[in-house]
Short mmCIF file of N, CA and C in Angstrom, two decimals:
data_model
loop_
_atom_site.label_atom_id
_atom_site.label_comp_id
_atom_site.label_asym_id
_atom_site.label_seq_id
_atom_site.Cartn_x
_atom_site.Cartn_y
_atom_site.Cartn_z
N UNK I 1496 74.08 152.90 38.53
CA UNK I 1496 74.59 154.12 39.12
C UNK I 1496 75.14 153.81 40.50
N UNK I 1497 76.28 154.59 40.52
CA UNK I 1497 77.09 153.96 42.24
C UNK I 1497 76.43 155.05 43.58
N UNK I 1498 76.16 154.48 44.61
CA UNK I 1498 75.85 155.71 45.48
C UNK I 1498 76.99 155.83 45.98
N UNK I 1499 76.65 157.29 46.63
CA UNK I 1499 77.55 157.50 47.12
C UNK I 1499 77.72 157.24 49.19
N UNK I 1500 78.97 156.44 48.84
CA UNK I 1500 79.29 156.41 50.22
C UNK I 1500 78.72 157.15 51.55
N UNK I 1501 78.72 156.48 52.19
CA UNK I 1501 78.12 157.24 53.50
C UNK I 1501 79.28 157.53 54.54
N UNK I 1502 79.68 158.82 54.92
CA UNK I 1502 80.50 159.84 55.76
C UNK I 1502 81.00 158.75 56.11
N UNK I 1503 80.37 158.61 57.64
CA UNK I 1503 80.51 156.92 58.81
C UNK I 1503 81.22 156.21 58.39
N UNK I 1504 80.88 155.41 56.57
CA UNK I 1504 81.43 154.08 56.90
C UNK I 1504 82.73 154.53 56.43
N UNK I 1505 83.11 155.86 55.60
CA UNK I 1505 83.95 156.05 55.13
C UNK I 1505 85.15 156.21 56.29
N UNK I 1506 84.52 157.58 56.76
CA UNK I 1506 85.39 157.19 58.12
C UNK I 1506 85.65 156.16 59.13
N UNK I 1507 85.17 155.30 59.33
CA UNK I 1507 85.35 154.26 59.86
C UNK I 1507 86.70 153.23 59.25
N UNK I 1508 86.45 153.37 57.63
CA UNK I 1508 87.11 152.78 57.17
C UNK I 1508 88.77 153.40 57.16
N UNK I 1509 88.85 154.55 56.59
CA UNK I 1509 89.97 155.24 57.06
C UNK I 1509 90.44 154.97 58.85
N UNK I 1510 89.81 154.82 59.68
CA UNK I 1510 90.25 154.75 60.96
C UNK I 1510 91.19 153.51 60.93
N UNK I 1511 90.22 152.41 60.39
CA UNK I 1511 91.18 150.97 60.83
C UNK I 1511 91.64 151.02 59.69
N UNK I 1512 92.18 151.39 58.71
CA UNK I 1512 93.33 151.32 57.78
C UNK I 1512 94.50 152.12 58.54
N UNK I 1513 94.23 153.67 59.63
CA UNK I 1513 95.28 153.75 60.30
C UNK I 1513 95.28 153.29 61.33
N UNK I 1514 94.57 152.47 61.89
CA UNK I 1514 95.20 151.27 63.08
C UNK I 1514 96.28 150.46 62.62
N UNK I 1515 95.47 149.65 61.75
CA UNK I 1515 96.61 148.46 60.57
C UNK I 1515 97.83 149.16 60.17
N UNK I 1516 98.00 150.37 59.80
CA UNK I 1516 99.08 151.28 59.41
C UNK I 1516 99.98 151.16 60.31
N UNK I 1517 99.33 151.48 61.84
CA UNK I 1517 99.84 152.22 63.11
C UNK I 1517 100.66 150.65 63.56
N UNK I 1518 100.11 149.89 63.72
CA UNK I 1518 100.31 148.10 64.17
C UNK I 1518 101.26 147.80 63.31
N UNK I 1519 101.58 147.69 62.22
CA UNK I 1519 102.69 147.00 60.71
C UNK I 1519 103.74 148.22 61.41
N UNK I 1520 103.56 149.16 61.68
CA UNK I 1520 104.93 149.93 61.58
C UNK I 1520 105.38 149.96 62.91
N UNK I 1521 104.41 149.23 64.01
CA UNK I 1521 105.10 149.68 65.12
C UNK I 1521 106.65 148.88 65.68
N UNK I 1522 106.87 147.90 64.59
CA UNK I 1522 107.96 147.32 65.21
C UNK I 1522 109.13 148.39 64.92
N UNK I 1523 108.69 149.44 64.31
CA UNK I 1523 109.64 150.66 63.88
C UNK I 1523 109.92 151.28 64.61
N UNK I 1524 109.13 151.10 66.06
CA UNK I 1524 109.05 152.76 66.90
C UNK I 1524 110.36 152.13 67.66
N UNK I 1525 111.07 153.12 68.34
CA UNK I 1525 112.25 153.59 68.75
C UNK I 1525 111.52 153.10 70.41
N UNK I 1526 112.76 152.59 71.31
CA UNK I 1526 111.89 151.87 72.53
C UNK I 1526 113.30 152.01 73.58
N UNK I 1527 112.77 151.98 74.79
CA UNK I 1527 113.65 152.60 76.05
C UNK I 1527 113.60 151.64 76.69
N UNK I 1528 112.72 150.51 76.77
CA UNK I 1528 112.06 149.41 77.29
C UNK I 1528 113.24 148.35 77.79
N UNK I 1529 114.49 148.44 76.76
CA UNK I 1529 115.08 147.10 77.14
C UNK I 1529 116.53 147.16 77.99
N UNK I 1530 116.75 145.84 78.54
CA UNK I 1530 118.07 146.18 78.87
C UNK I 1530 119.26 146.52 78.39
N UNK I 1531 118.88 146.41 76.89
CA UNK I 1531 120.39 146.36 76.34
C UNK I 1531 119.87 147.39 74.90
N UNK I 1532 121.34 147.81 74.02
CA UNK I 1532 120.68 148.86 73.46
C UNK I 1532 120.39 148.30 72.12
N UNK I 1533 119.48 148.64 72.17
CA UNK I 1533 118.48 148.65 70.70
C UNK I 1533 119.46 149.51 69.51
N UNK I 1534 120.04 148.86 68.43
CA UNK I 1534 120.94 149.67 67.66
C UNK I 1534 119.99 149.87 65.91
N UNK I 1535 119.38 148.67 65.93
CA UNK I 1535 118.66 148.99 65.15
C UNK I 1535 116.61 148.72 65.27
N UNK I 1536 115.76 149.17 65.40
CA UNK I 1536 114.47 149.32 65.60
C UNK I 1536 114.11 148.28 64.98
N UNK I 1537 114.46 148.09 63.97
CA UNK I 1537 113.83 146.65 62.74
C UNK I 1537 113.71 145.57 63.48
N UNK I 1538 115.09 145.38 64.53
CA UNK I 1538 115.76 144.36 64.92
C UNK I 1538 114.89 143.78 65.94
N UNK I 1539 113.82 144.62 66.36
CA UNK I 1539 113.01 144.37 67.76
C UNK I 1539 111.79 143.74 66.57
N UNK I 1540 111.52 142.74 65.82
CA UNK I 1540 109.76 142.53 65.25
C UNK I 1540 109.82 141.16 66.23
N UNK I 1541 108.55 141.04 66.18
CA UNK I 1541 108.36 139.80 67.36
C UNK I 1541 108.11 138.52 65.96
N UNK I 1542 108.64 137.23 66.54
CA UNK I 1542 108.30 136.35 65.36
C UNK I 1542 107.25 135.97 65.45
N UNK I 1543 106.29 135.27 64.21
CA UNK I 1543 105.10 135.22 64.23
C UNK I 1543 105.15 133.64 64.50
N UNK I 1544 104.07 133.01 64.94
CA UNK I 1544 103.85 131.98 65.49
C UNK I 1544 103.47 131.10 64.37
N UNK I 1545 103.74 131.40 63.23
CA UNK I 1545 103.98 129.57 62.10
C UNK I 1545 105.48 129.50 62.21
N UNK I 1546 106.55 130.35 62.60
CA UNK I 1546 107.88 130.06 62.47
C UNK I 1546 107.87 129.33 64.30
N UNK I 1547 107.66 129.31 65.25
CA UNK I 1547 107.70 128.20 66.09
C UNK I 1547 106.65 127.45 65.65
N UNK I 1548 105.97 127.14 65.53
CA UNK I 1548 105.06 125.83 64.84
C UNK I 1548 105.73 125.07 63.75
N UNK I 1549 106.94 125.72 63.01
CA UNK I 1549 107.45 124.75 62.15
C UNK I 1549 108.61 124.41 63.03
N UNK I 1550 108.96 124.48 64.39
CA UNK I 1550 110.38 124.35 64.98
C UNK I 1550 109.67 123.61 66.02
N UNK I 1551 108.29 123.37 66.20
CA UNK I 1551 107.95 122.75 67.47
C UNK I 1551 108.12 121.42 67.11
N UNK I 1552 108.03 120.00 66.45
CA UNK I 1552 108.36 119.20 66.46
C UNK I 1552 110.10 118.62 67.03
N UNK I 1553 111.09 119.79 66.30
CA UNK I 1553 112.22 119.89 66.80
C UNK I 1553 112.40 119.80 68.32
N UNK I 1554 111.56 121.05 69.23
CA UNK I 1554 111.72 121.52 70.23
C UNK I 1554 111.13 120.43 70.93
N UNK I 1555 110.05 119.19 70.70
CA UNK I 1555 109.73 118.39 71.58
C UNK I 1555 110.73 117.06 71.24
N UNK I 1556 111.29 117.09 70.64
CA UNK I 1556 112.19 116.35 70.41
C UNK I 1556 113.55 116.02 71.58
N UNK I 1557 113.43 117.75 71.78
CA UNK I 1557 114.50 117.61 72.30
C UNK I 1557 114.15 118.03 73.69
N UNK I 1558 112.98 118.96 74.34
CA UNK I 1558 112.36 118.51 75.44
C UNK I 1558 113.33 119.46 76.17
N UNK I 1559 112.10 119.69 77.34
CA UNK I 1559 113.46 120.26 78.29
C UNK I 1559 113.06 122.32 78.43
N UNK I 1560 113.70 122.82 78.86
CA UNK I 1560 113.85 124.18 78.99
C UNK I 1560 114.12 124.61 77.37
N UNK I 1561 113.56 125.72 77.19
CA UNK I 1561 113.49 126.54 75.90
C UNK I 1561 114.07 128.08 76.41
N UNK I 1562 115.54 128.23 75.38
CA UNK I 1562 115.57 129.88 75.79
C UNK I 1562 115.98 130.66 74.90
N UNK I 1563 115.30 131.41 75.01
CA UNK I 1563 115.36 132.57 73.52
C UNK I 1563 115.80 133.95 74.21
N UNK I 1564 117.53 134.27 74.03
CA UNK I 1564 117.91 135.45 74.62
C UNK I 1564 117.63 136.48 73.86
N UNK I 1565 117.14 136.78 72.88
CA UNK I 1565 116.67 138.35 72.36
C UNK I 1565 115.24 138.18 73.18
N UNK I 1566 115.15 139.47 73.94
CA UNK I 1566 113.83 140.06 74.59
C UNK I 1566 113.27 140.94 73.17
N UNK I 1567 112.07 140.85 72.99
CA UNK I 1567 111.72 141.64 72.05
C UNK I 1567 110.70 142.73 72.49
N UNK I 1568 109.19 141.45 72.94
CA UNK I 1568 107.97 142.46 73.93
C UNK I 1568 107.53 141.50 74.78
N UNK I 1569 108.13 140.24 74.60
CA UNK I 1569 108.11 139.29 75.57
C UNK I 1569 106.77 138.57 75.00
N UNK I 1570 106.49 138.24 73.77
CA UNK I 1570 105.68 137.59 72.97
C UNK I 1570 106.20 136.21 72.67
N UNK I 1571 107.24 135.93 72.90
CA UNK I 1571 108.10 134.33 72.80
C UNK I 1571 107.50 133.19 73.75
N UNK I 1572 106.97 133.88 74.83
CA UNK I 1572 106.60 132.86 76.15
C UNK I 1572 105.30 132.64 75.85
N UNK I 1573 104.31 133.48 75.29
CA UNK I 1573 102.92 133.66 74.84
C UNK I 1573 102.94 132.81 74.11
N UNK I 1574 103.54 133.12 72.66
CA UNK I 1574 103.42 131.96 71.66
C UNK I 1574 103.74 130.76 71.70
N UNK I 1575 104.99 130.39 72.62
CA UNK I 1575 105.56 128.83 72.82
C UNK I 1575 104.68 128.58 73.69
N UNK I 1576 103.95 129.09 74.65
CA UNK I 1576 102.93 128.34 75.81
C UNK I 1576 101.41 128.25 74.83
N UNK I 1577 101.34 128.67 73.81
CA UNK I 1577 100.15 128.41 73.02
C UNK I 1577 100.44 127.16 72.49
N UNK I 1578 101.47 126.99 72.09
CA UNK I 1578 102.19 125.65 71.38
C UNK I 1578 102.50 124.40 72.55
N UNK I 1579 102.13 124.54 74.02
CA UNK I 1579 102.42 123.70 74.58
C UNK I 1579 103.79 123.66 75.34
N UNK I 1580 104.74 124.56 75.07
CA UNK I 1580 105.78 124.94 75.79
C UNK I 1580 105.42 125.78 76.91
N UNK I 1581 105.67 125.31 78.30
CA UNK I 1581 105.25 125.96 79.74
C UNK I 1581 106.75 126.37 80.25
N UNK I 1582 108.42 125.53 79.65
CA UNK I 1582 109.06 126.33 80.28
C UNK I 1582 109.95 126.73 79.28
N UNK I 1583 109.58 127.89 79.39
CA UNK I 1583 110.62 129.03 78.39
C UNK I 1583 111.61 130.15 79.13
N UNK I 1584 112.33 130.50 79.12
CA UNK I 1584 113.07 131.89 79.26
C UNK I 1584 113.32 132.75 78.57
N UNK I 1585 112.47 133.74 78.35
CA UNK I 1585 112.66 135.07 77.39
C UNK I 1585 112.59 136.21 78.20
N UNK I 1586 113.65 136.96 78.76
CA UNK I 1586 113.97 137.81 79.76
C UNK I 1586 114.65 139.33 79.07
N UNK I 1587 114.00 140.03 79.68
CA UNK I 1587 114.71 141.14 78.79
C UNK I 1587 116.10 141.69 79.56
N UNK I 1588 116.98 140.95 79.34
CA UNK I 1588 118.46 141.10 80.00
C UNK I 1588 119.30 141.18 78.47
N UNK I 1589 120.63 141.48 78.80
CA UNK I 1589 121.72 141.55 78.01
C UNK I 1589 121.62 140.63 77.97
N UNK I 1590 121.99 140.02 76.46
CA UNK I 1590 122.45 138.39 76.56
C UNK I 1590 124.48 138.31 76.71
N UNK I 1591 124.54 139.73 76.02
CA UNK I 1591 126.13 139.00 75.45
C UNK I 1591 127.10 139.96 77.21
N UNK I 1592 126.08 140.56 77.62
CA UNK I 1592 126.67 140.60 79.21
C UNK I 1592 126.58 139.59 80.24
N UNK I 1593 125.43 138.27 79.95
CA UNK I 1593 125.01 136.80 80.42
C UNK I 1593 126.47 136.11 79.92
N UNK I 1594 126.56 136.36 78.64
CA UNK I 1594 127.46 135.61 78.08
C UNK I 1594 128.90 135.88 78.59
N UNK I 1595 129.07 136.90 78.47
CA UNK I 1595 130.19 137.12 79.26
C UNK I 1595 130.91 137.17 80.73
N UNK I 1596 129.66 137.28 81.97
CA UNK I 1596 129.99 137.01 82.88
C UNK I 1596 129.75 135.33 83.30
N UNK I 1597 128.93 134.63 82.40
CA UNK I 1597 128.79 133.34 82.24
C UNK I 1597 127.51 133.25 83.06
N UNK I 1598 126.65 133.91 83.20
CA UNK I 1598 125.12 133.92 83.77
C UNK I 1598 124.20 133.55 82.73
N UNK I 1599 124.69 133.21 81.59
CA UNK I 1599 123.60 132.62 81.07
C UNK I 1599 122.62 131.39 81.67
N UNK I 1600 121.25 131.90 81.49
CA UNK I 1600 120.01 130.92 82.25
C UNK I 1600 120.43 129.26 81.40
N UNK I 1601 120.29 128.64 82.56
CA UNK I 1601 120.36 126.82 82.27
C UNK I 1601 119.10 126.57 81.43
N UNK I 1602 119.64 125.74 80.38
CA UNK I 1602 118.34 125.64 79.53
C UNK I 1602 118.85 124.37 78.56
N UNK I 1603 118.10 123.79 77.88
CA UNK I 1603 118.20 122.34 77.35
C UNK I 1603 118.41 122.95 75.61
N UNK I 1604 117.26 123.81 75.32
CA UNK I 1604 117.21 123.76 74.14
C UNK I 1604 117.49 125.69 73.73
N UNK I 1605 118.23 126.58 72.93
CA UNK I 1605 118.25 127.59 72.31
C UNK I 1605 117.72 127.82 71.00
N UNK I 1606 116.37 128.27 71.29
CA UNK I 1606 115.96 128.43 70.05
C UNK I 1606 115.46 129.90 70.10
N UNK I 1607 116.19 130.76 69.00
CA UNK I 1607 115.73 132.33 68.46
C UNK I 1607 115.49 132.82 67.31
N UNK I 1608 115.06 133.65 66.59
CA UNK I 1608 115.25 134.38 65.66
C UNK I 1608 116.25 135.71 65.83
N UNK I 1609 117.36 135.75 65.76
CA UNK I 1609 118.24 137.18 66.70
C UNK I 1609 118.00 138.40 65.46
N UNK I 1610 118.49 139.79 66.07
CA UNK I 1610 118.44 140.67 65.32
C UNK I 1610 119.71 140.26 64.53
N UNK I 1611 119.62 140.65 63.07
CA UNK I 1611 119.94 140.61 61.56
C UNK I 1611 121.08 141.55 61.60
N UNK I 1612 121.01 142.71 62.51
CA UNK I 1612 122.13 143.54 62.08
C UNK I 1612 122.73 143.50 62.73
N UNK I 1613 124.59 144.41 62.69
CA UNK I 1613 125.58 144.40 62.80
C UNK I 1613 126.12 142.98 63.09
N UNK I 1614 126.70 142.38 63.85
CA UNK I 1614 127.69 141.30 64.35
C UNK I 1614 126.40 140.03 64.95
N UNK I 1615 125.12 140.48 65.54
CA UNK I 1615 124.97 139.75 66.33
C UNK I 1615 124.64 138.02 66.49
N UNK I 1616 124.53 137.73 64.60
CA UNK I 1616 124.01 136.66 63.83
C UNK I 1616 125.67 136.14 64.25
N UNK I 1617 126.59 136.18 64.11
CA UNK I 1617 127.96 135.69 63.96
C UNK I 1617 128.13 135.35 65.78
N UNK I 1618 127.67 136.72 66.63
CA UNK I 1618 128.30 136.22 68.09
C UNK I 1618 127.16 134.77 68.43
N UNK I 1619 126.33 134.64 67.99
CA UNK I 1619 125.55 133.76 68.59
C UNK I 1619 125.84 132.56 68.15
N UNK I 1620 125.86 132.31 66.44
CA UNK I 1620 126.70 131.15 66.32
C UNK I 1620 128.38 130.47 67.07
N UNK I 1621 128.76 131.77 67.37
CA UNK I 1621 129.78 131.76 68.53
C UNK I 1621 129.04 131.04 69.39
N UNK I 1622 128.54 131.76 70.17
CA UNK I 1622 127.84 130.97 71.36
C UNK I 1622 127.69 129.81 71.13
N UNK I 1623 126.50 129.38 70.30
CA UNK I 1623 125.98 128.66 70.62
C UNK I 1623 127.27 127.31 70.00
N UNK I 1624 128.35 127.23 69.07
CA UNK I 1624 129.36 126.16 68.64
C UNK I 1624 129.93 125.84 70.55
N UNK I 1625 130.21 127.05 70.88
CA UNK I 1625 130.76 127.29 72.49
C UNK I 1625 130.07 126.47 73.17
N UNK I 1626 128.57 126.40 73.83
CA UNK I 1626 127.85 125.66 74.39
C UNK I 1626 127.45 124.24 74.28
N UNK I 1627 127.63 124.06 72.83
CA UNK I 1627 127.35 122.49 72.70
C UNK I 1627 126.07 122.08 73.40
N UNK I 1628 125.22 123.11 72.97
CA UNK I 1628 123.87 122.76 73.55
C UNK I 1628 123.10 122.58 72.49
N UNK I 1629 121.68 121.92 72.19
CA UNK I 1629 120.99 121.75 70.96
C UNK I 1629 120.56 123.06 70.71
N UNK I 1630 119.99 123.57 69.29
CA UNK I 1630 119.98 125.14 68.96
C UNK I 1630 119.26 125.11 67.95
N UNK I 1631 118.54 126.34 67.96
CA UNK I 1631 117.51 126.38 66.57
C UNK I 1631 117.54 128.10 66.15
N UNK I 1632 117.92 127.92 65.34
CA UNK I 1632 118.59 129.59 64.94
C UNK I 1632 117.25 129.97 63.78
N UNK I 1633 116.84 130.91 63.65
CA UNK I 1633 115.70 131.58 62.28
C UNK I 1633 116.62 132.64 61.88
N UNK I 1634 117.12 132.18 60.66
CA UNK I 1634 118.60 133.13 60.00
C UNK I 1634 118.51 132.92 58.62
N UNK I 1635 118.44 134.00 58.23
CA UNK I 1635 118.03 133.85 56.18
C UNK I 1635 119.30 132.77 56.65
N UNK I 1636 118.92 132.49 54.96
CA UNK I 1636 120.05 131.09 54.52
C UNK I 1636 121.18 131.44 53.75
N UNK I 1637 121.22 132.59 53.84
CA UNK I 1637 122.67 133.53 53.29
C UNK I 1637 123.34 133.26 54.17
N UNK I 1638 123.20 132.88 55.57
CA UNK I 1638 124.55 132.80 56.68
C UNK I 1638 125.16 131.48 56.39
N UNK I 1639 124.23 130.67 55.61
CA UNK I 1639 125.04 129.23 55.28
C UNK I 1639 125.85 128.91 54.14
N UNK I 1640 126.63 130.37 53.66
CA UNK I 1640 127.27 130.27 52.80
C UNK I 1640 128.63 131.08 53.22
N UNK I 1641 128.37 132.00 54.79
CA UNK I 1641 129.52 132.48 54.99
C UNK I 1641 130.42 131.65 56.38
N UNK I 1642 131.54 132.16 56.04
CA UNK I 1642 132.90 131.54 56.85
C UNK I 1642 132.19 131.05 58.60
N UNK I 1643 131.30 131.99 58.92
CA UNK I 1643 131.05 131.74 60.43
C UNK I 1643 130.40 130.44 60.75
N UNK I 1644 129.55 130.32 59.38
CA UNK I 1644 128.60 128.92 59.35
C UNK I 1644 129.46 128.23 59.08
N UNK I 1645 130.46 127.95 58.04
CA UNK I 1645 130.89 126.90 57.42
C UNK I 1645 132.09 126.14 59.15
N UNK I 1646 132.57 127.85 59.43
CA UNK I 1646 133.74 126.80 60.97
C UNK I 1646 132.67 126.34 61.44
N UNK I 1647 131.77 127.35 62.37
CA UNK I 1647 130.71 126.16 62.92
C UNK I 1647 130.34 124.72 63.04
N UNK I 1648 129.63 124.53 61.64
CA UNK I 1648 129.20 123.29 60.81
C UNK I 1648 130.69 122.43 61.58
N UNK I 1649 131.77 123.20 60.99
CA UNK I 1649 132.98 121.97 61.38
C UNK I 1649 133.13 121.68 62.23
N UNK I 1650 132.92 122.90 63.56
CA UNK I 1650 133.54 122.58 64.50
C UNK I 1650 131.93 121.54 65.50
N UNK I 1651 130.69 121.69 64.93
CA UNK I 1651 130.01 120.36 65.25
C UNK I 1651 129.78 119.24 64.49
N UNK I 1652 130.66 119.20 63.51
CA UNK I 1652 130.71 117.49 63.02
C UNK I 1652 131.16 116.62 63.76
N UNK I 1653 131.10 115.34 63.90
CA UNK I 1653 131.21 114.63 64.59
C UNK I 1653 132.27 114.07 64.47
#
């Protein structure tokens, strides 16, 4: 015979199922926070720290300043300094107003995950063919089948 639950744990349990609820969706909430405008909410999730752990061998490779121009909650500097990276730049500035007045921060290595929507996957591979700096992009692998990747690719072959 099953007993029956006790009030407490029940409620308890309902509570942190809407914490966990409240936490998974908050990369949803709508935010005033940044310098530049937020067009889509999705676009702000912070990356989780096995996707720099599989890029950190890369990144000591190549040594040096680390800069990741999407500001998200400023969780990029946290996680790369857990990993042993002490100099990072993750600033919550415009990047493509950096880019355009040419204030982009001096840095050795560009490594991001950028937001997915509208244009901004295409301006950065801009950028970054432009800079000729080493680069580590987190971009489904659908972009390596369209025109922006393929000039790219060409225009850094050797």
């Amino acid at each position: 015979m099953k007993r029956a639950r006790d009030d407490g744990t029940a409620a308890a349990k309902k509570k942190r199922r809407k914490k966990k609820k409240k936490a998974a969706d908050g990369w949803m909430q709508s935010t005033t926070r940044h310098a530049f405008e937020v067009t889509q909410t999705s676009d702000h999730a912070e990356t989780p720290v096995n996707a720099y752990e599989d890029l950190a061998p890369f990144m000591r490779a190549v040594g040096g300043r680390v800069y990741d121009p999407y500001y998200c909650d400023g969780g990029v500097v946290r996680r790369l300094a857990a990993l042993g990276f002490r100099d990072v730049i993750n600033e919550n500035r415009d990047f493509y107003a950096d880019v355009s007045k040419g204030t982009v921060p001096s840095h050795d290595v560009l490594m991001t995950n950028p937001p997915y929507s509208g244009d901004h996957v295409d301006r950065l591979i801009s950028h970054v063919v432009a800079a000729k700096r080493p680069f580590a992009l987190l971009i489904p692998t659908y972009y390596l089948g369209r025109d922006v990747w393929r000039r790219a690719a060409s225009a850094l072959s050797p």
